[in-house]
Amino acid sequence: MSEVSETTPQPPHAPHLGGPAPHPGPPHPGPPLLATPVPGPAAPQLTGPGFPQPMAPPATPVQQPVPVPHPPAADHPAAPQPQHLTPQPPTPRTPTSQAAAPQPATEAPRTLQYRFDGPEGAPVLVIGPSLGTTWHMWDRQIPELTQHWRVFRYDLPGHGGAPAHAAPSVAELADRLIATLDGLGVQRFGYAGCSIGGAVGADLALRHPHRVASLALVASSPRFGTADEFRQRGVIVRTNGLEPMARTAPERWFTPGFAAAQPAIVEWAVQMVRTTDPGCYIAACEALAAFDIRDHLGRIGVPTLVLVGAEDQVTGPAEARTLVAGIPDARLALVPGASHLAPVEQPAAVCDLLLTHFSTAWQDAPTAAPAAPLVPGPATPAAPFAPLAEIAPAPDAPEAVGPQRESRHERGVKVRREVLGDAHVDAVNASADPFTEDFQELVTRYEWGEAWSRDRLDRRTRSCVTLTALVASGHLEGLAAHTRAALRNGLTPAEIKEVLLQTAVYCGIPAAGAAFTIAQSVIQEETTPPA
């Protein structure tokens, strides 16, 4: 059976990637989909001791769905009515018959929008989405997976019509997922997640190992690019909206051949991004910017499948091999002919891999106590790999110790990098020498570990004060860096303009004019979307 909890309904124009196989129980919402034959995927390559032999290609051509971007026809079976787990917050979308009475956002518990598919008595398999997508990215796997498991899918905040309660970290997303499952009485489950959904699964395996029976990380990474890249993406969205991200999504998610052959699916992907809440998208970018578990991979003690598209340019085979090298019981699956959204591009291959993994690597009973808090450890060294894949033993994990109070210098390094960016701090450190290193130590401890770390003012306000002080004192050499910092801290170009206009009154026209010239150049550079 299918069970849906949607505190706000899915946008009616969002097409569903439904599969051609019969769906167990009532069909989920959406009109019938046309199927267009495309070449079947090559046999996925699996390596690792004890892993089953490579799968053969499907006997029949893989059928890719062509989404239909209009509401269900009148004679289509009715969708299951939503079961509301939490009060519904206000939403800008047009209310429908499924929407509950709006409630103030502050009254809404921090849980996630979800749906169940499959038999009620089966073990639960949780599936997580990628940034900018909805649970429908997994539609093609559902008919097969629900023959064995009760599948739980969720939407990220502000995605797919979910309430726009932004989550500032991957750990917060994992906590909301655990709270949602606790409310449903689900204690132990398998987990598969794509990209940020994979990050959530890795966090669960580290902090709640007794809850996770088996893990699949799809198009994921122990660290997603650099913090600067994701914070820059947040600046672009804050300034230009989601259109730049929507426009470039197809080239990040699909191979060129697939995108050319499946324009309807490409348009579906673009619409998913466009209908996402910008604030929640920015918060997810910040969460990925801060996510880094490279030093903790050896503590993931659950059987893990690391699945990646061979042509993924976002989190590709190199990142997958880093995961496999660090996780003690991990196996690598390389899917030919797929990029970042492999479950959409090669649905049959991905489904076969998930079926094989969760059928053979499911721990029936917990084997580990709840994990101790994460503590810094030595960096995991890179290991050499064969052209396809290898599994390397993980280094010894550092012994867990009790939480330690962060020193002012450590706190200062962290805040300085968050505000000014890794590139800026790395350049400053690289230019330091024995004559200036003590000064940089002082700046890190005093400016960033003390003043910027106080919690009485938020970072937006501190950026306003800093810009004003730099103009007033005539220290414009620091204005470019702090204009970038202001954008990263959430100020819009319009707000920066207002700050500088205010300085013109109290600091003088010449100083403000010079500041406008510097800030204008930085804003154009930082907020121009990629071509």
Short mmCIF file of C-alpha atoms in Angstrom, two decimals:
data_model
loop_
_atom_site.label_atom_id
_atom_site.label_comp_id
_atom_site.label_asym_id
_atom_site.label_seq_id
_atom_site.Cartn_x
_atom_site.Cartn_y
_atom_site.Cartn_z
CA MET A 1 0.00 0.00 0.00
CA SER A 2 1.02 3.61 -0.36
CA GLU A 3 0.81 6.16 2.39
CA VAL A 4 1.62 9.82 1.92
CA SER A 5 2.31 12.54 4.44
CA GLU A 6 2.46 15.88 2.68
CA THR A 7 2.07 18.94 4.82
CA THR A 8 1.64 20.71 1.49
CA PRO A 9 0.85 18.82 -1.72
CA GLN A 10 3.30 18.25 -4.53
CA PRO A 11 3.02 20.98 -7.18
CA PRO A 12 0.35 19.76 -9.62
CA HIS A 13 2.50 20.57 -12.65
CA ALA A 14 5.46 18.49 -11.46
CA PRO A 15 5.57 15.33 -13.61
CA HIS A 16 6.28 11.96 -12.04
CA LEU A 17 8.90 9.51 -13.27
CA GLY A 18 6.64 6.50 -12.83
CA GLY A 19 7.83 3.11 -14.06
CA PRO A 20 6.11 0.78 -16.50
CA ALA A 21 5.90 -2.14 -14.04
CA PRO A 22 2.69 -2.55 -12.00
CA HIS A 23 2.89 -0.60 -8.75
CA PRO A 24 2.02 -2.51 -5.55
CA GLY A 25 -1.13 -1.14 -4.03
CA PRO A 26 -2.79 2.04 -5.25
CA PRO A 27 -0.81 3.92 -7.90
CA HIS A 28 0.80 7.12 -6.72
CA PRO A 29 -0.34 10.47 -8.08
CA GLY A 30 0.31 11.38 -11.67
CA PRO A 31 -0.94 10.68 -15.16
CA PRO A 32 0.12 7.66 -17.20
CA LEU A 33 3.58 8.13 -18.68
CA LEU A 34 4.74 7.43 -22.18
CA ALA A 35 7.82 5.20 -22.48
CA THR A 36 10.58 5.83 -24.99
CA PRO A 37 13.08 2.98 -25.62
CA VAL A 38 16.73 3.84 -25.07
CA PRO A 39 19.76 1.54 -25.11
CA GLY A 40 20.08 -0.58 -22.00
CA PRO A 41 22.91 0.12 -19.56
CA ALA A 42 26.11 -1.85 -19.67
CA ALA A 43 26.63 -4.31 -16.86
CA PRO A 44 27.52 -2.38 -13.70
CA GLN A 45 30.98 -3.15 -12.38
CA LEU A 46 31.14 -4.40 -8.80
CA THR A 47 34.28 -5.08 -6.85
CA GLY A 48 35.09 -6.18 -3.36
CA PRO A 49 35.46 -9.41 -1.41
CA GLY A 50 32.23 -11.32 -0.91
CA PHE A 51 30.23 -9.19 -3.36
CA PRO A 52 28.04 -11.09 -5.85
CA GLN A 53 29.13 -11.55 -9.44
CA PRO A 54 28.47 -8.64 -11.84
CA MET A 55 24.90 -8.31 -12.99
CA ALA A 56 24.03 -9.04 -16.60
CA PRO A 57 22.33 -6.33 -18.64
CA PRO A 58 18.55 -6.46 -18.61
CA ALA A 59 17.06 -8.81 -21.17
CA THR A 60 14.77 -6.14 -22.54
CA PRO A 61 15.56 -2.56 -23.49
CA VAL A 62 15.40 -0.12 -20.63
CA GLN A 63 12.35 2.09 -20.87
CA GLN A 64 12.80 5.71 -19.90
CA PRO A 65 9.66 7.64 -18.92
CA VAL A 66 8.59 10.80 -20.66
CA PRO A 67 7.04 13.02 -17.99
CA VAL A 68 3.67 14.59 -18.69
CA PRO A 69 3.67 18.12 -17.23
CA HIS A 70 -0.05 18.48 -16.57
CA PRO A 71 -2.42 17.44 -13.77
CA PRO A 72 -3.82 13.90 -13.67
CA ALA A 73 -6.71 13.18 -15.98
CA ALA A 74 -10.16 12.94 -14.44
CA ASP A 75 -10.38 9.18 -15.02
CA HIS A 76 -6.99 8.49 -13.41
CA PRO A 77 -7.16 6.60 -10.07
CA ALA A 78 -7.26 8.97 -7.13
CA ALA A 79 -4.07 9.52 -5.18
CA PRO A 80 -3.96 8.43 -1.53
CA GLN A 81 -5.02 11.21 0.79
CA PRO A 82 -2.20 12.73 2.80
CA GLN A 83 -1.74 11.92 6.46
CA HIS A 84 -0.54 15.02 8.23
CA LEU A 85 2.30 14.33 10.63
CA THR A 86 2.74 18.00 11.55
CA PRO A 87 0.64 21.16 11.38
CA GLN A 88 0.94 22.84 8.02
CA PRO A 89 2.87 26.12 7.89
CA PRO A 90 1.94 28.99 5.58
CA THR A 91 2.81 28.35 1.96
CA PRO A 92 2.84 30.66 -1.04
CA ARG A 93 1.45 27.96 -3.29
CA THR A 94 -2.25 27.88 -4.12
CA PRO A 95 -4.03 25.69 -1.55
CA THR A 96 -5.81 22.56 -2.74
CA SER A 97 -8.27 20.15 -1.19
CA GLN A 98 -5.33 18.26 0.36
CA ALA A 99 -3.95 21.27 2.25
CA ALA A 100 -4.53 21.60 5.97
CA ALA A 101 -5.36 24.92 7.58
CA PRO A 102 -2.23 27.08 7.70
CA GLN A 103 -0.39 27.26 11.00
CA PRO A 104 2.34 29.71 12.06
CA ALA A 105 5.75 28.45 10.96
CA THR A 106 7.06 28.65 14.52
CA GLU A 107 4.48 26.08 15.63
CA ALA A 108 5.49 23.42 13.11
CA PRO A 109 7.61 20.59 14.56
CA ARG A 110 10.86 19.94 12.71
CA THR A 111 10.00 16.80 10.78
CA LEU A 112 10.09 15.93 7.09
CA GLN A 113 7.48 15.45 4.37
CA TYR A 114 7.37 11.75 3.50
CA ARG A 115 5.55 8.92 1.79
CA PHE A 116 5.45 5.14 2.22
CA ASP A 117 5.16 2.54 -0.55
CA GLY A 118 5.07 -1.22 -0.16
CA PRO A 119 3.73 -3.83 2.24
CA GLU A 120 3.30 -2.72 5.84
CA GLY A 121 5.00 -5.75 7.36
CA ALA A 122 8.19 -5.54 5.31
CA PRO A 123 11.51 -4.12 6.56
CA VAL A 124 11.80 -0.36 5.99
CA LEU A 125 14.13 1.04 3.34
CA VAL A 126 14.61 4.82 3.56
CA ILE A 127 15.54 6.64 0.34
CA GLY A 128 16.87 10.20 0.28
CA PRO A 129 16.88 12.72 -2.61
CA SER A 130 19.52 14.97 -4.13
CA LEU A 131 19.66 18.76 -3.71
CA GLY A 132 17.09 20.42 -5.97
CA THR A 133 15.08 17.23 -6.57
CA THR A 134 12.05 15.58 -4.96
CA TRP A 135 11.28 12.02 -3.96
CA HIS A 136 10.07 11.43 -7.52
CA MET A 137 13.68 11.02 -8.68
CA TRP A 138 13.35 7.45 -7.32
CA ASP A 139 10.01 6.59 -8.98
CA ARG A 140 11.51 4.09 -11.45
CA GLN A 141 13.00 1.98 -8.63
CA ILE A 142 9.83 1.76 -6.53
CA PRO A 143 7.98 -1.14 -8.26
CA GLU A 144 10.94 -3.48 -7.76
CA LEU A 145 12.04 -2.30 -4.33
CA THR A 146 8.53 -2.56 -2.87
CA GLN A 147 8.47 -6.27 -3.64
CA HIS A 148 10.99 -6.68 -0.82
CA TRP A 149 10.78 -3.60 1.42
CA ARG A 150 8.45 -0.96 2.70
CA VAL A 151 10.00 2.09 1.05
CA PHE A 152 10.04 5.41 2.90
CA ARG A 153 10.85 8.48 0.78
CA TYR A 154 11.21 12.03 2.02
CA ASP A 155 11.60 15.52 0.59
CA LEU A 156 14.18 18.05 1.72
CA PRO A 157 12.73 21.19 3.34
CA GLY A 158 11.25 23.52 0.73
CA HIS A 159 11.49 20.88 -2.00
CA GLY A 160 8.48 19.32 -3.71
CA GLY A 161 6.02 21.47 -1.79
CA ALA A 162 7.46 20.55 1.62
CA PRO A 163 7.30 23.22 4.34
CA ALA A 164 10.11 25.75 3.96
CA HIS A 165 11.81 25.25 7.33
CA ALA A 166 15.44 25.58 6.29
CA ALA A 167 17.93 23.11 7.78
CA PRO A 168 21.36 24.65 8.40
CA SER A 169 23.36 21.40 8.48
CA VAL A 170 23.40 17.80 7.32
CA ALA A 171 23.17 16.74 10.96
CA GLU A 172 19.98 18.78 11.34
CA LEU A 173 18.48 17.04 8.30
CA ALA A 174 19.41 13.68 9.82
CA ASP A 175 17.87 14.69 13.15
CA ARG A 176 14.61 15.66 11.43
CA LEU A 177 14.58 12.35 9.59
CA ILE A 178 15.12 10.44 12.83
CA ALA A 179 12.34 12.45 14.49
CA THR A 180 9.99 11.61 11.61
CA LEU A 181 10.82 7.90 11.79
CA ASP A 182 10.50 7.90 15.57
CA GLY A 183 7.00 9.33 15.20
CA LEU A 184 6.15 6.44 12.88
CA GLY A 185 7.64 3.78 15.14
CA VAL A 186 10.45 2.89 12.72
CA GLN A 187 13.55 1.98 14.70
CA ARG A 188 15.80 0.08 12.28
CA PHE A 189 16.03 0.55 8.54
CA GLY A 190 18.18 0.34 5.45
CA TYR A 191 19.17 3.62 3.87
CA ALA A 192 20.00 4.75 0.32
CA GLY A 193 20.57 8.40 -0.56
CA CYS A 194 21.76 10.43 -3.52
CA SER A 195 24.22 13.33 -3.12
CA ILE A 196 23.08 15.32 -0.06
CA GLY A 197 20.76 12.40 0.65
CA GLY A 198 23.89 10.24 0.82
CA ALA A 199 25.47 12.73 3.22
CA VAL A 200 22.44 12.31 5.49
CA GLY A 201 22.89 8.53 5.37
CA ALA A 202 26.58 8.78 6.26
CA ASP A 203 25.73 11.06 9.19
CA LEU A 204 23.15 8.54 10.41
CA ALA A 205 25.69 5.72 10.18
CA LEU A 206 28.15 7.77 12.26
CA ARG A 207 25.77 9.11 14.91
CA HIS A 208 23.03 6.43 14.93
CA PRO A 209 24.76 3.19 13.89
CA HIS A 210 22.27 1.09 15.86
CA ARG A 211 19.45 2.37 13.60
CA VAL A 212 21.02 1.66 10.18
CA ALA A 213 20.95 -1.94 8.92
CA SER A 214 22.65 -1.31 5.57
CA LEU A 215 23.77 1.76 3.64
CA ALA A 216 23.99 2.84 -0.02
CA LEU A 217 25.71 6.12 -0.92
CA VAL A 218 24.75 7.22 -4.45
CA ALA A 219 26.69 10.04 -6.17
CA SER A 220 27.96 11.07 -2.77
CA SER A 221 31.22 12.23 -1.22
CA PRO A 222 32.87 12.64 2.18
CA ARG A 223 33.27 16.32 1.25
CA PHE A 224 31.35 18.02 -1.56
CA GLY A 225 33.78 20.23 -3.47
CA THR A 226 34.90 23.17 -1.38
CA ALA A 227 33.06 25.33 1.11
CA ASP A 228 33.72 28.35 -1.11
CA GLU A 229 31.96 26.73 -4.08
CA PHE A 230 28.73 26.08 -2.19
CA ARG A 231 28.69 29.41 -0.40
CA GLN A 232 29.23 31.10 -3.76
CA ARG A 233 26.23 29.18 -5.07
CA GLY A 234 24.21 30.52 -2.15
CA VAL A 235 25.26 34.09 -3.01
CA ILE A 236 24.14 33.60 -6.63
CA VAL A 237 20.75 32.22 -5.58
CA ARG A 238 20.22 34.97 -3.00
CA THR A 239 20.88 37.58 -5.69
CA ASN A 240 19.39 36.02 -8.83
CA GLY A 241 16.92 33.43 -7.56
CA LEU A 242 16.99 29.79 -8.61
CA GLU A 243 16.85 30.33 -12.36
CA PRO A 244 20.66 30.09 -12.82
CA MET A 245 20.70 26.79 -10.91
CA ALA A 246 17.70 25.48 -12.84
CA ARG A 247 19.25 26.41 -16.16
CA THR A 248 22.51 24.60 -15.43
CA ALA A 249 20.99 21.57 -13.65
CA PRO A 250 20.77 19.34 -16.76
CA GLU A 251 24.48 19.60 -17.53
CA ARG A 252 25.33 18.77 -13.90
CA TRP A 253 22.87 15.89 -13.63
CA PHE A 254 22.83 14.09 -17.01
CA THR A 255 25.21 12.99 -19.73
CA PRO A 256 24.96 15.08 -22.93
CA GLY A 257 23.53 12.17 -24.93
CA PHE A 258 20.77 11.51 -22.44
CA ALA A 259 19.87 15.20 -22.17
CA ALA A 260 19.61 15.45 -25.97
CA ALA A 261 17.50 12.29 -26.26
CA GLN A 262 15.16 13.04 -23.34
CA PRO A 263 14.12 16.72 -23.48
CA ALA A 264 10.97 16.06 -21.44
CA ILE A 265 12.98 14.66 -18.54
CA VAL A 266 15.37 17.60 -18.79
CA GLU A 267 12.44 20.00 -18.51
CA TRP A 268 11.10 18.02 -15.55
CA ALA A 269 14.48 18.44 -13.84
CA VAL A 270 14.54 22.17 -14.52
CA GLN A 271 11.03 22.58 -13.09
CA MET A 272 12.00 20.69 -9.92
CA VAL A 273 14.71 23.26 -9.23
CA ARG A 274 12.52 26.23 -10.13
CA THR A 275 9.80 25.16 -7.68
CA THR A 276 12.24 24.77 -4.77
CA ASP A 277 12.19 27.36 -1.99
CA PRO A 278 15.30 29.57 -2.48
CA GLY A 279 15.98 29.96 1.25
CA CYS A 280 15.95 26.20 1.78
CA TYR A 281 18.19 25.70 -1.25
CA ILE A 282 20.69 28.23 0.15
CA ALA A 283 20.58 26.52 3.56
CA ALA A 284 21.29 23.16 1.90
CA CYS A 285 24.28 24.73 0.13
CA GLU A 286 25.54 25.96 3.51
CA ALA A 287 25.03 22.47 4.93
CA LEU A 288 27.11 20.93 2.15
CA ALA A 289 29.75 23.64 2.55
CA ALA A 290 30.25 22.59 6.18
CA PHE A 291 30.00 18.82 5.60
CA ASP A 292 33.33 17.00 5.89
CA ILE A 293 33.63 13.45 7.25
CA ARG A 294 36.93 12.49 5.64
CA ASP A 295 38.54 11.91 9.03
CA HIS A 296 35.66 9.73 10.27
CA LEU A 297 35.02 7.26 7.44
CA GLY A 298 36.68 4.44 9.40
CA ARG A 299 33.92 4.73 12.01
CA ILE A 300 31.15 3.79 9.56
CA GLY A 301 30.60 0.18 10.60
CA VAL A 302 27.60 -0.73 8.46
CA PRO A 303 27.82 -2.63 5.11
CA THR A 304 27.98 0.09 2.47
CA LEU A 305 27.47 0.22 -1.29
CA VAL A 306 29.10 3.23 -2.95
CA LEU A 307 27.37 3.74 -6.30
CA VAL A 308 28.49 6.32 -8.85
CA GLY A 309 27.86 7.17 -12.48
CA ALA A 310 30.99 6.67 -14.56
CA GLU A 311 30.51 10.12 -16.12
CA ASP A 312 29.52 12.02 -12.98
CA GLN A 313 31.32 15.38 -13.00
CA VAL A 314 29.88 16.53 -9.66
CA THR A 315 30.77 13.71 -7.28
CA GLY A 316 32.54 11.30 -9.59
CA PRO A 317 34.51 8.07 -9.31
CA ALA A 318 37.39 9.75 -7.46
CA GLU A 319 35.11 10.79 -4.59
CA ALA A 320 33.48 7.35 -4.60
CA ARG A 321 36.85 5.66 -4.26
CA THR A 322 37.72 7.90 -1.32
CA LEU A 323 34.57 6.63 0.39
CA VAL A 324 35.40 3.01 -0.39
CA ALA A 325 38.98 3.41 0.81
CA GLY A 326 37.86 4.84 4.14
CA ILE A 327 34.78 2.74 5.02
CA PRO A 328 35.84 -0.71 6.29
CA ASP A 329 32.97 -2.70 4.76
CA ALA A 330 32.36 -0.86 1.49
CA ARG A 331 32.02 -1.92 -2.14
CA LEU A 332 32.10 0.18 -5.26
CA ALA A 333 29.59 0.03 -8.11
CA LEU A 334 30.46 2.00 -11.25
CA VAL A 335 27.47 2.56 -13.57
CA PRO A 336 28.42 3.21 -17.22
CA GLY A 337 26.43 5.76 -19.19
CA ALA A 338 25.31 7.74 -16.14
CA SER A 339 26.12 11.09 -14.62
CA HIS A 340 25.04 12.57 -11.26
CA LEU A 341 21.36 11.50 -11.27
CA ALA A 342 22.13 7.87 -12.08
CA PRO A 343 18.77 6.64 -10.67
CA VAL A 344 17.00 8.69 -13.36
CA GLU A 345 19.46 8.12 -16.19
CA GLN A 346 20.06 4.37 -15.72
CA PRO A 347 17.14 3.26 -13.53
CA ALA A 348 17.34 -0.49 -14.18
CA ALA A 349 21.06 -0.73 -13.41
CA VAL A 350 20.70 1.28 -10.20
CA CYS A 351 17.69 -0.77 -9.13
CA ASP A 352 19.56 -4.06 -9.68
CA LEU A 353 22.49 -2.79 -7.63
CA LEU A 354 20.29 -1.70 -4.74
CA LEU A 355 18.36 -4.97 -4.78
CA THR A 356 21.59 -6.99 -4.68
CA HIS A 357 23.17 -4.91 -1.94
CA PHE A 358 20.24 -4.71 0.43
CA SER A 359 19.37 -8.39 -0.13
CA THR A 360 22.87 -9.57 0.81
CA ALA A 361 24.21 -6.96 3.24
CA TRP A 362 21.42 -6.32 5.73
CA GLN A 363 22.36 -6.56 9.41
CA ASP A 364 19.40 -7.99 11.26
CA ALA A 365 20.60 -6.96 14.70
CA PRO A 366 22.58 -3.93 15.87
CA THR A 367 26.29 -4.59 16.23
CA ALA A 368 27.39 -1.25 17.66
CA ALA A 369 26.38 1.07 20.46
CA PRO A 370 25.47 4.68 19.71
CA ALA A 371 28.52 6.53 18.47
CA ALA A 372 30.51 8.96 20.56
CA PRO A 373 30.66 12.58 19.38
CA LEU A 374 32.82 13.17 16.33
CA VAL A 375 36.33 14.29 17.21
CA PRO A 376 39.05 15.55 14.89
CA GLY A 377 41.48 12.91 13.74
CA PRO A 378 44.33 12.58 11.29
CA ALA A 379 43.38 13.04 7.66
CA THR A 380 42.74 9.83 5.73
CA PRO A 381 45.61 9.44 3.25
CA ALA A 382 44.77 9.05 -0.40
CA ALA A 383 45.25 5.51 -1.71
CA PRO A 384 46.12 4.41 -5.25
CA PHE A 385 43.38 2.74 -7.27
CA ALA A 386 43.04 0.60 -10.34
CA PRO A 387 41.23 2.11 -13.34
CA LEU A 388 37.83 0.67 -12.35
CA ALA A 389 37.66 0.33 -8.58
CA GLU A 390 39.43 -0.99 -5.53
CA ILE A 391 38.61 -1.45 -1.91
CA ALA A 392 41.33 -0.46 0.52
CA PRO A 393 41.38 -1.11 4.25
CA ALA A 394 40.53 1.94 6.31
CA PRO A 395 43.14 3.40 8.66
CA ASP A 396 42.65 2.86 12.36
CA ALA A 397 39.96 5.20 13.60
CA PRO A 398 41.00 7.64 16.32
CA GLU A 399 39.89 6.72 19.80
CA ALA A 400 36.82 8.64 20.88
CA VAL A 401 37.38 11.14 23.63
CA GLY A 402 35.07 13.39 25.49
CA PRO A 403 34.11 16.75 24.01
CA GLN A 404 36.82 19.33 24.40
CA ARG A 405 36.39 23.06 24.64
CA GLU A 406 37.39 24.69 21.42
CA SER A 407 40.37 27.04 21.77
CA ARG A 408 40.09 30.64 20.65
CA HIS A 409 42.54 29.94 17.84
CA GLU A 410 40.60 26.90 16.60
CA ARG A 411 37.34 28.82 16.80
CA GLY A 412 38.95 31.75 15.03
CA VAL A 413 40.26 29.60 12.17
CA LYS A 414 36.81 28.11 11.67
CA VAL A 415 34.94 31.44 11.74
CA ARG A 416 37.53 33.17 9.56
CA ARG A 417 37.18 30.52 6.89
CA GLU A 418 33.39 30.56 7.06
CA VAL A 419 33.22 34.35 6.69
CA LEU A 420 36.09 35.15 4.33
CA GLY A 421 36.34 31.83 2.48
CA ASP A 422 38.99 29.16 2.20
CA ALA A 423 40.68 30.77 -0.79
CA HIS A 424 41.23 34.07 1.04
CA VAL A 425 42.51 32.43 4.23
CA ASP A 426 44.76 30.04 2.31
CA ALA A 427 46.27 32.96 0.41
CA VAL A 428 46.94 34.86 3.65
CA ASN A 429 48.53 31.81 5.25
CA ALA A 430 50.64 31.13 2.17
CA SER A 431 52.03 34.67 2.24
CA ALA A 432 52.89 34.56 5.95
CA ASP A 433 56.53 34.28 6.98
CA PRO A 434 58.38 34.29 10.32
CA PHE A 435 58.01 38.08 10.47
CA THR A 436 54.18 38.13 9.99
CA GLU A 437 53.01 34.78 11.35
CA ASP A 438 52.63 36.04 14.91
CA PHE A 439 50.45 38.88 13.64
CA GLN A 440 48.23 36.42 11.74
CA GLU A 441 47.97 34.33 14.90
CA LEU A 442 46.85 37.45 16.79
CA VAL A 443 44.27 38.30 14.12
CA THR A 444 42.90 34.76 14.16
CA ARG A 445 42.54 34.66 17.95
CA TYR A 446 41.44 38.23 18.62
CA GLU A 447 39.42 39.29 15.58
CA TRP A 448 37.88 35.95 14.60
CA GLY A 449 38.08 33.83 17.77
CA GLU A 450 36.79 36.67 19.96
CA ALA A 451 34.88 39.53 18.28
CA TRP A 452 33.36 37.63 15.33
CA SER A 453 32.55 34.63 17.53
CA ARG A 454 30.34 36.48 20.01
CA ASP A 455 26.69 35.53 19.74
CA ARG A 456 24.98 38.84 20.66
CA LEU A 457 25.05 40.02 17.02
CA ASP A 458 24.47 37.84 13.98
CA ARG A 459 26.96 37.82 11.12
CA ARG A 460 24.78 39.95 8.86
CA THR A 461 24.85 42.74 11.44
CA ARG A 462 28.57 42.35 12.02
CA SER A 463 29.14 42.69 8.27
CA CYS A 464 27.16 45.96 8.24
CA VAL A 465 29.25 47.29 11.12
CA THR A 466 32.51 46.16 9.52
CA LEU A 467 31.76 47.76 6.15
CA THR A 468 30.87 51.02 7.85
CA ALA A 469 34.00 50.98 10.02
CA LEU A 470 36.27 50.32 7.04
CA VAL A 471 34.80 53.27 5.12
CA ALA A 472 34.90 55.55 8.16
CA SER A 473 38.54 54.72 8.92
CA GLY A 474 39.62 54.91 5.31
CA HIS A 475 40.94 51.33 5.37
CA LEU A 476 39.48 50.47 1.98
CA GLU A 477 42.13 47.83 1.32
CA GLY A 478 39.98 45.43 3.36
CA LEU A 479 36.66 46.44 1.80
CA ALA A 480 36.72 43.93 -1.08
CA ALA A 481 37.22 40.95 1.22
CA HIS A 482 34.49 42.13 3.58
CA THR A 483 32.08 42.84 0.73
CA ARG A 484 32.49 39.20 -0.26
CA ALA A 485 32.03 38.25 3.36
CA ALA A 486 28.84 40.33 3.57
CA LEU A 487 27.37 38.49 0.59
CA ARG A 488 28.29 35.14 2.15
CA ASN A 489 26.76 36.25 5.45
CA GLY A 490 23.40 36.86 3.77
CA LEU A 491 23.40 40.56 2.80
CA THR A 492 21.98 41.28 -0.63
CA PRO A 493 23.59 43.79 -3.03
CA ALA A 494 20.68 46.15 -2.31
CA GLU A 495 21.39 46.01 1.42
CA ILE A 496 25.12 46.60 0.89
CA LYS A 497 24.19 49.64 -1.20
CA GLU A 498 22.09 51.00 1.67
CA VAL A 499 24.98 50.55 4.10
CA LEU A 500 27.31 52.49 1.79
CA LEU A 501 24.71 55.23 1.24
CA GLN A 502 24.53 55.63 5.00
CA THR A 503 28.32 55.96 5.15
CA ALA A 504 28.14 58.76 2.58
CA VAL A 505 26.17 60.82 5.11
CA TYR A 506 28.37 60.16 8.14
CA CYS A 507 31.78 59.34 6.64
CA GLY A 508 31.88 61.67 3.63
CA ILE A 509 31.10 61.49 -0.07
CA PRO A 510 34.70 60.79 -1.25
CA ALA A 511 35.13 57.81 1.08
CA ALA A 512 31.72 56.38 0.16
CA GLY A 513 32.39 56.93 -3.55
CA ALA A 514 35.62 54.94 -3.38
CA ALA A 515 33.80 52.24 -1.40
CA PHE A 516 31.04 52.05 -4.03
CA THR A 517 33.64 51.49 -6.75
CA ILE A 518 35.24 48.60 -4.86
CA ALA A 519 31.96 47.04 -3.77
CA GLN A 520 30.44 47.29 -7.25
CA SER A 521 33.32 45.32 -8.77
CA VAL A 522 33.12 42.60 -6.09
CA ILE A 523 29.33 42.28 -6.34
CA GLN A 524 29.44 41.91 -10.12
CA GLU A 525 32.09 39.23 -9.80
CA GLU A 526 30.41 37.30 -7.01
CA THR A 527 26.78 37.42 -8.19
CA THR A 528 27.17 36.81 -11.92
CA PRO A 529 25.74 33.34 -12.66
CA PRO A 530 27.91 30.84 -14.53
CA ALA A 531 27.51 31.03 -18.29
#
